[in-house]
Amino acid sequence: MKNKNKIMSRFELLRTLLAVGIAVVFAVVIIFLVSSQPLEAIYKFFVAPLTSFRYIANIIELMTPLLFTGLAVTFILQTKVYNLAVEGMFYAGGLAAALAATLLKMGPGIHAFTALFAGLAAGALIAFLPAILKLKFEANEIVSSLMLNYITFYIGDFLLKTYMKDPKSTHVASLKFAKTARLFEFTRGIHFGLVIAVVLVIAAWLFLYHTKWGYAIRMCGENKNFAKYSGIGVTGTILLSQIIGGAIAGLGGAAYMMGSQQRFNWEWRSGYGWDGLIIAIIARNNPKFVPVGAFLLAYLRIGSDIMSRGTDVQNEVVSIIQGVIIILIAATGFLAGYKKKLTVKMTREAADA
């Protein structure tokens, strides 16, 4: 059984790598078709991001929030409850942290911790609502979570204009965050939030694969009936996975605000929550592969930005790559024949043994 799981894991890794490879080839073909300088565009897209420290720092800076949201979605999807409010969780985390950073007066260290904790709690709350509606009232979590995103945004708009707005600002934005609430910055764009994200990735992998709670969460995702008959509290376990995922997303929003931003504004809708879904798909819902997915997406985004500024190819190419990757990974028929051959081979080997 252990050998079978290992082989299937390798098969899924192969599917993911092939999906990424095909998407990249598809993008290269498009560049050749639309560009008058295709070789330069390809160089700027795939090579230029590694040619300077500034570009590498940009990749790491973009990776940081992606690590949080990718990890959050990985937790949320473990139990097959499709809570799509991760964008709202991330936004709520940033909003709560901004409230703490502008309205509270505290000393260094404790102020930053309070802002981060406020973001964590806000994200957990947003995750809890669609989950409890699903479990107690059989409400469709996809619909309720999507609607909750908009509710969160408009609540943020009210709080910003009522309690945080800077009267001297020419646009709708909060007062500047107190310096005591800011996260330590290693270099421009790279802050202590990166350390928190890396620690969370390691802790999430250990939790899911080396604790009884992690086993319960994974078992609820595999087969809820079997989990129930095994003595696992399915309702509580599902809520646990949702709350942990929401807390991670909210903490990511808080870290992003306190590390990368100077103030909160209504137009701040990052899209990082939806990016987290892409990363979780690439990572196959395994925390240890989340950094790979986050790096890949950040690398493509920075590369496409460099390409669009230096050539005649627009950075929407990266959206094409994302779309092809998602379609191929989500398509159960992709490499289905090879998977069938592997299954037959393993069955015969087991029978012979």
Coordinates of C-alpha atoms in Angstrom, one line a residue:
M1 CA 0.0 0.0 0.0
K2 CA 2.8 2.4 0.9
N3 CA 4.5 1.6 -2.4
K4 CA 1.3 2.2 -4.3
N5 CA 0.9 5.7 -2.6
K6 CA 4.5 6.5 -3.5
I7 CA 3.9 5.6 -7.2
M8 CA 0.7 7.6 -7.4
S9 CA 2.4 10.6 -5.8
R10 CA 5.1 10.4 -8.5
F11 CA 2.4 10.1 -11.1
E12 CA 0.6 13.3 -9.8
L13 CA 4.0 15.1 -9.8
L14 CA 4.6 14.0 -13.4
R15 CA 1.1 15.3 -14.3
T16 CA 1.8 18.7 -12.7
L17 CA 5.3 19.0 -14.4
L18 CA 3.9 18.1 -17.8
A19 CA 1.0 20.6 -17.3
V20 CA 3.5 23.4 -16.5
G21 CA 5.7 22.4 -19.4
I22 CA 2.9 22.3 -21.9
A23 CA 1.6 25.7 -20.7
V24 CA 5.1 27.2 -21.1
V25 CA 5.5 25.8 -24.6
F26 CA 2.0 27.2 -25.4
A27 CA 3.1 30.6 -24.2
V28 CA 6.3 30.5 -26.3
V29 CA 4.3 29.7 -29.4
I30 CA 1.9 32.6 -28.8
I31 CA 4.9 34.9 -28.3
F32 CA 6.3 33.9 -31.6
L33 CA 3.0 34.5 -33.3
V34 CA 2.3 38.0 -31.9
S35 CA 5.7 39.5 -31.4
S36 CA 8.1 41.1 -33.8
Q37 CA 11.0 40.4 -31.4
P38 CA 10.1 36.9 -30.0
L39 CA 13.6 35.9 -28.9
E40 CA 14.1 39.1 -26.9
A41 CA 10.6 38.7 -25.4
I42 CA 11.3 35.0 -24.4
Y43 CA 14.6 36.0 -22.9
K44 CA 13.0 38.8 -20.8
F45 CA 10.2 36.5 -19.7
F46 CA 12.2 33.4 -18.7
V47 CA 15.7 34.6 -18.0
A48 CA 15.7 38.3 -17.1
P49 CA 14.1 37.7 -13.6
L50 CA 17.3 36.0 -12.5
T51 CA 19.7 38.6 -13.9
S52 CA 19.6 41.1 -11.0
F53 CA 19.2 41.2 -7.3
R54 CA 16.3 43.7 -7.6
Y55 CA 14.3 41.3 -9.8
I56 CA 15.1 38.3 -7.4
A57 CA 14.0 40.5 -4.5
N58 CA 10.8 41.3 -6.4
I59 CA 10.1 37.6 -6.8
I60 CA 10.6 36.9 -3.1
E61 CA 8.4 39.9 -2.2
L62 CA 5.6 38.6 -4.4
M63 CA 6.1 35.1 -3.1
T64 CA 5.4 36.1 0.5
P65 CA 1.6 36.7 0.3
L66 CA 1.3 33.8 -2.2
L67 CA 2.8 31.5 0.4
F68 CA 0.1 32.5 2.9
T69 CA -2.9 32.2 0.5
G70 CA -1.6 29.0 -1.1
L71 CA -1.2 27.4 2.3
A72 CA -4.6 28.7 3.4
V73 CA -6.4 27.2 0.4
T74 CA -4.5 23.9 0.9
F75 CA -5.9 23.6 4.4
I76 CA -9.4 24.7 3.3
L77 CA -9.7 22.2 0.5
Q78 CA -8.4 19.2 2.6
T79 CA -11.9 18.4 3.7
K80 CA -13.5 19.0 0.2
V81 CA -15.5 22.0 1.5
Y82 CA -15.0 24.6 -1.3
N83 CA -14.9 27.8 0.7
L84 CA -14.0 30.5 -1.9
A85 CA -13.8 33.4 0.5
V86 CA -10.0 33.4 0.7
E87 CA -9.8 36.7 -1.0
G88 CA -12.1 38.1 1.7
M89 CA -10.1 36.4 4.5
F90 CA -6.9 38.0 3.2
Y91 CA -8.6 41.4 2.8
A92 CA -10.2 41.1 6.3
G93 CA -6.8 40.3 7.8
G94 CA -5.3 43.4 6.2
L95 CA -8.2 45.5 7.3
A96 CA -8.1 44.3 10.9
A97 CA -4.3 44.8 11.1
A98 CA -4.8 48.3 9.6
L99 CA -7.4 49.2 12.2
A100 CA -5.0 48.0 15.0
A101 CA -2.1 49.9 13.4
T102 CA -4.0 53.2 13.1
L103 CA -6.3 53.3 16.1
L104 CA -4.2 51.7 18.8
K105 CA -1.2 53.2 20.6
M106 CA 1.3 50.5 21.8
G107 CA 5.0 50.0 22.1
P108 CA 7.2 48.3 19.4
G109 CA 6.9 44.6 19.2
I110 CA 3.6 44.3 21.0
H111 CA 1.9 46.6 18.5
A112 CA 3.0 44.5 15.5
F113 CA 2.0 41.3 17.3
T114 CA -1.5 42.8 18.1
A115 CA -1.9 43.8 14.5
L116 CA -1.0 40.4 13.2
F117 CA -3.2 38.6 15.7
A118 CA -6.1 40.9 14.7
G119 CA -5.6 39.9 11.1
L120 CA -5.4 36.2 12.1
A121 CA -8.7 36.4 14.0
A122 CA -10.5 38.3 11.2
G123 CA -9.5 35.7 8.7
A124 CA -10.6 32.9 10.9
L125 CA -14.0 34.5 11.4
I126 CA -14.6 34.9 7.6
A127 CA -13.6 31.3 7.1
F128 CA -15.9 30.1 9.9
L129 CA -19.1 31.7 8.5
P130 CA -19.6 29.7 5.2
A131 CA -18.4 26.5 6.9
I132 CA -20.9 26.7 9.7
L133 CA -23.7 27.6 7.2
K134 CA -22.7 24.5 5.2
L135 CA -22.5 22.1 8.1
K136 CA -25.6 23.3 10.1
F137 CA -28.0 24.5 7.3
E138 CA -26.7 22.7 4.2
A139 CA -26.1 26.1 2.5
N140 CA -24.0 25.9 -0.6
E141 CA -20.6 27.0 0.5
I142 CA -19.5 28.2 -2.9
V143 CA -22.4 30.7 -3.1
S144 CA -22.2 31.9 0.5
S145 CA -18.4 32.3 0.4
L146 CA -18.4 34.2 -2.9
M147 CA -21.1 36.6 -1.5
L148 CA -19.2 36.9 1.8
N149 CA -16.2 38.4 -0.2
Y150 CA -18.4 41.3 -1.3
I151 CA -19.8 41.8 2.2
T152 CA -16.3 41.9 3.6
F153 CA -15.2 44.5 1.0
Y154 CA -18.1 46.8 1.7
I155 CA -17.7 46.5 5.5
G156 CA -14.1 47.5 4.9
D157 CA -15.2 50.5 2.8
F158 CA -17.4 51.6 5.7
L159 CA -14.7 51.2 8.4
L160 CA -12.1 52.9 6.2
K161 CA -14.3 56.0 5.5
T162 CA -15.7 56.2 9.0
Y163 CA -12.7 55.4 11.3
M164 CA -9.4 55.4 9.4
K165 CA -9.6 57.9 6.6
D166 CA -6.8 60.4 6.3
P167 CA -8.5 63.8 5.9
K168 CA -5.3 65.1 4.2
S169 CA -5.2 62.4 1.5
T170 CA -6.4 63.3 -2.0
H171 CA -8.0 59.8 -2.3
V172 CA -9.8 57.4 0.0
A173 CA -7.0 56.0 2.2
S174 CA -6.3 55.4 5.8
L175 CA -3.9 57.3 8.0
K176 CA -0.3 56.0 7.8
F177 CA 0.4 53.0 10.0
A178 CA 2.3 53.6 13.2
K179 CA 5.9 52.6 13.0
T180 CA 5.5 50.5 16.1
A181 CA 3.1 48.2 14.1
R182 CA 5.4 47.7 11.1
L183 CA 7.2 44.4 10.5
F184 CA 11.0 44.3 10.4
E185 CA 12.3 44.8 6.8
F186 CA 15.4 42.9 5.8
T187 CA 15.7 44.8 2.5
R188 CA 13.3 46.7 0.3
G189 CA 10.2 44.6 -0.2
I190 CA 11.4 41.6 1.9
H191 CA 10.2 41.7 5.5
F192 CA 9.6 39.4 8.5
G193 CA 6.4 38.1 7.0
L194 CA 8.5 35.9 4.8
V195 CA 9.9 34.2 7.9
I196 CA 6.4 33.7 9.3
A197 CA 5.3 32.2 6.0
V198 CA 8.2 29.7 5.8
V199 CA 7.6 28.6 9.4
L200 CA 3.9 28.1 8.7
V201 CA 4.6 26.0 5.7
I202 CA 6.8 23.6 7.7
A203 CA 4.3 23.6 10.6
A204 CA 1.4 22.9 8.3
W205 CA 3.2 19.9 6.7
L206 CA 4.1 18.5 10.1
F207 CA 0.5 19.1 11.3
L208 CA -1.2 17.5 8.4
Y209 CA 1.0 14.4 8.0
H210 CA 2.4 13.8 11.5
T211 CA -0.5 14.5 14.0
K212 CA -3.8 12.8 14.7
W213 CA -5.6 16.1 13.9
G214 CA -4.0 16.3 10.5
Y215 CA -4.9 12.7 9.9
A216 CA -8.5 13.4 10.9
I217 CA -8.7 16.3 8.5
R218 CA -7.3 14.3 5.6
M219 CA -9.5 11.4 6.3
C220 CA -12.6 13.6 6.3
G221 CA -11.6 14.8 2.8
E222 CA -11.0 11.3 1.6
N223 CA -14.2 9.7 2.9
K224 CA -16.5 11.4 5.4
N225 CA -18.5 8.3 6.1
F226 CA -15.4 6.2 6.9
A227 CA -14.1 9.0 9.1
K228 CA -17.4 9.1 11.0
Y229 CA -17.5 5.4 11.6
S230 CA -13.8 5.6 12.7
G231 CA -14.9 7.8 15.6
I232 CA -13.7 11.1 14.0
G233 CA -15.9 14.1 14.8
V234 CA -16.5 15.2 11.2
T235 CA -18.2 18.5 11.9
G236 CA -15.6 19.7 14.3
T237 CA -12.8 18.5 12.1
I238 CA -14.1 20.3 9.0
L239 CA -14.5 23.5 11.1
L240 CA -11.0 23.1 12.3
S241 CA -9.5 22.9 8.8
Q242 CA -11.6 25.9 7.7
I243 CA -10.6 28.0 10.7
I244 CA -6.9 27.2 10.4
G245 CA -7.0 28.1 6.7
G246 CA -8.8 31.3 7.4
A247 CA -6.4 32.2 10.1
I248 CA -3.4 31.7 7.8
A249 CA -5.0 33.8 5.1
G250 CA -5.9 36.6 7.6
L251 CA -2.4 36.5 9.0
G252 CA -1.1 36.8 5.4
G253 CA -3.2 39.9 4.8
A254 CA -1.9 41.4 8.1
A255 CA 1.7 40.6 7.3
Y256 CA 1.3 42.0 3.8
M257 CA -0.2 45.3 5.2
M258 CA 2.3 45.7 8.0
G259 CA 5.3 44.7 5.9
S260 CA 4.7 46.0 2.4
Q261 CA 2.2 48.8 2.7
Q262 CA 2.2 52.3 4.3
R263 CA -1.6 52.7 4.6
F264 CA -4.9 50.9 3.8
N265 CA -7.1 52.0 0.9
W266 CA -10.4 50.9 -0.5
E267 CA -8.9 50.0 -3.9
W268 CA -6.7 47.4 -2.2
R269 CA -8.1 44.1 -3.6
S270 CA -5.0 42.2 -4.3
G271 CA -6.3 39.0 -6.0
Y272 CA -3.9 37.0 -3.8
G273 CA -6.8 34.9 -2.6
W274 CA -7.5 33.6 -6.1
D275 CA -3.8 33.2 -6.7
G276 CA -3.8 30.9 -3.7
L277 CA -6.2 28.6 -5.4
I278 CA -3.9 28.3 -8.4
I279 CA -1.0 27.5 -6.1
A280 CA -2.9 24.9 -4.1
I281 CA -3.8 23.2 -7.4
I282 CA -0.2 23.2 -8.5
A283 CA 0.9 21.9 -5.1
R284 CA -1.8 19.1 -5.2
N285 CA -3.0 20.3 -1.7
N286 CA 0.4 19.4 -0.1
P287 CA 1.9 22.1 2.0
K288 CA 5.5 21.1 1.1
F289 CA 4.9 22.0 -2.5
V290 CA 3.3 25.3 -1.8
P291 CA 6.6 27.2 -2.0
V292 CA 7.2 25.6 -5.5
G293 CA 3.8 26.9 -6.7
A294 CA 4.3 30.3 -5.1
F295 CA 7.8 30.7 -6.6
L296 CA 6.6 29.6 -10.1
L297 CA 3.7 32.0 -10.1
A298 CA 5.8 34.9 -8.7
Y299 CA 8.6 34.1 -11.3
L300 CA 6.1 34.2 -14.2
R301 CA 4.5 37.4 -12.9
I302 CA 7.8 39.2 -12.6
G303 CA 9.0 37.8 -15.9
S304 CA 5.9 38.9 -17.7
D305 CA 6.1 42.4 -16.2
I306 CA 9.7 42.7 -17.4
M307 CA 8.7 41.4 -20.9
S308 CA 5.8 43.8 -21.2
R309 CA 8.0 46.8 -20.3
G310 CA 10.8 45.9 -22.7
T311 CA 9.0 44.3 -25.7
D312 CA 5.8 44.4 -27.7
V313 CA 4.2 41.4 -25.8
Q314 CA 1.7 42.2 -23.0
N315 CA 1.9 40.5 -19.6
E316 CA -1.5 38.8 -20.1
V317 CA 0.6 35.9 -21.4
V318 CA 1.0 34.7 -17.8
S319 CA -2.8 34.4 -17.5
I320 CA -2.8 32.1 -20.5
I321 CA -0.1 29.9 -18.7
Q322 CA -2.2 29.9 -15.5
G323 CA -5.3 28.9 -17.4
V324 CA -3.6 26.0 -19.3
I325 CA -2.0 24.7 -16.1
I326 CA -5.3 24.7 -14.3
I327 CA -7.2 23.0 -17.1
L328 CA -4.6 20.3 -17.5
I329 CA -4.2 19.5 -13.8
A330 CA -7.9 19.6 -13.2
A331 CA -8.7 17.4 -16.2
T332 CA -9.0 13.8 -14.9
G333 CA -8.5 12.5 -18.5
F334 CA -5.0 14.0 -18.8
L335 CA -2.6 11.1 -18.7
A336 CA -5.5 8.8 -17.6
G337 CA -4.2 6.0 -19.9
Y338 CA -0.8 6.1 -18.3
K339 CA -2.4 6.0 -14.8
K340 CA -4.5 3.0 -15.8
K341 CA -1.3 1.2 -17.0
L342 CA 0.4 2.0 -13.7
T343 CA -2.6 0.6 -11.8
V344 CA -2.7 -2.6 -13.8
K345 CA 1.0 -3.1 -13.3
M346 CA 0.8 -2.6 -9.5
T347 CA -2.2 -5.0 -9.3
R348 CA -0.3 -7.7 -11.2
E349 CA 2.8 -7.2 -9.1
A350 CA 0.7 -7.5 -5.9
A351 CA -1.0 -10.6 -7.2
D352 CA 2.4 -12.2 -8.1
A353 CA 3.7 -11.3 -4.6

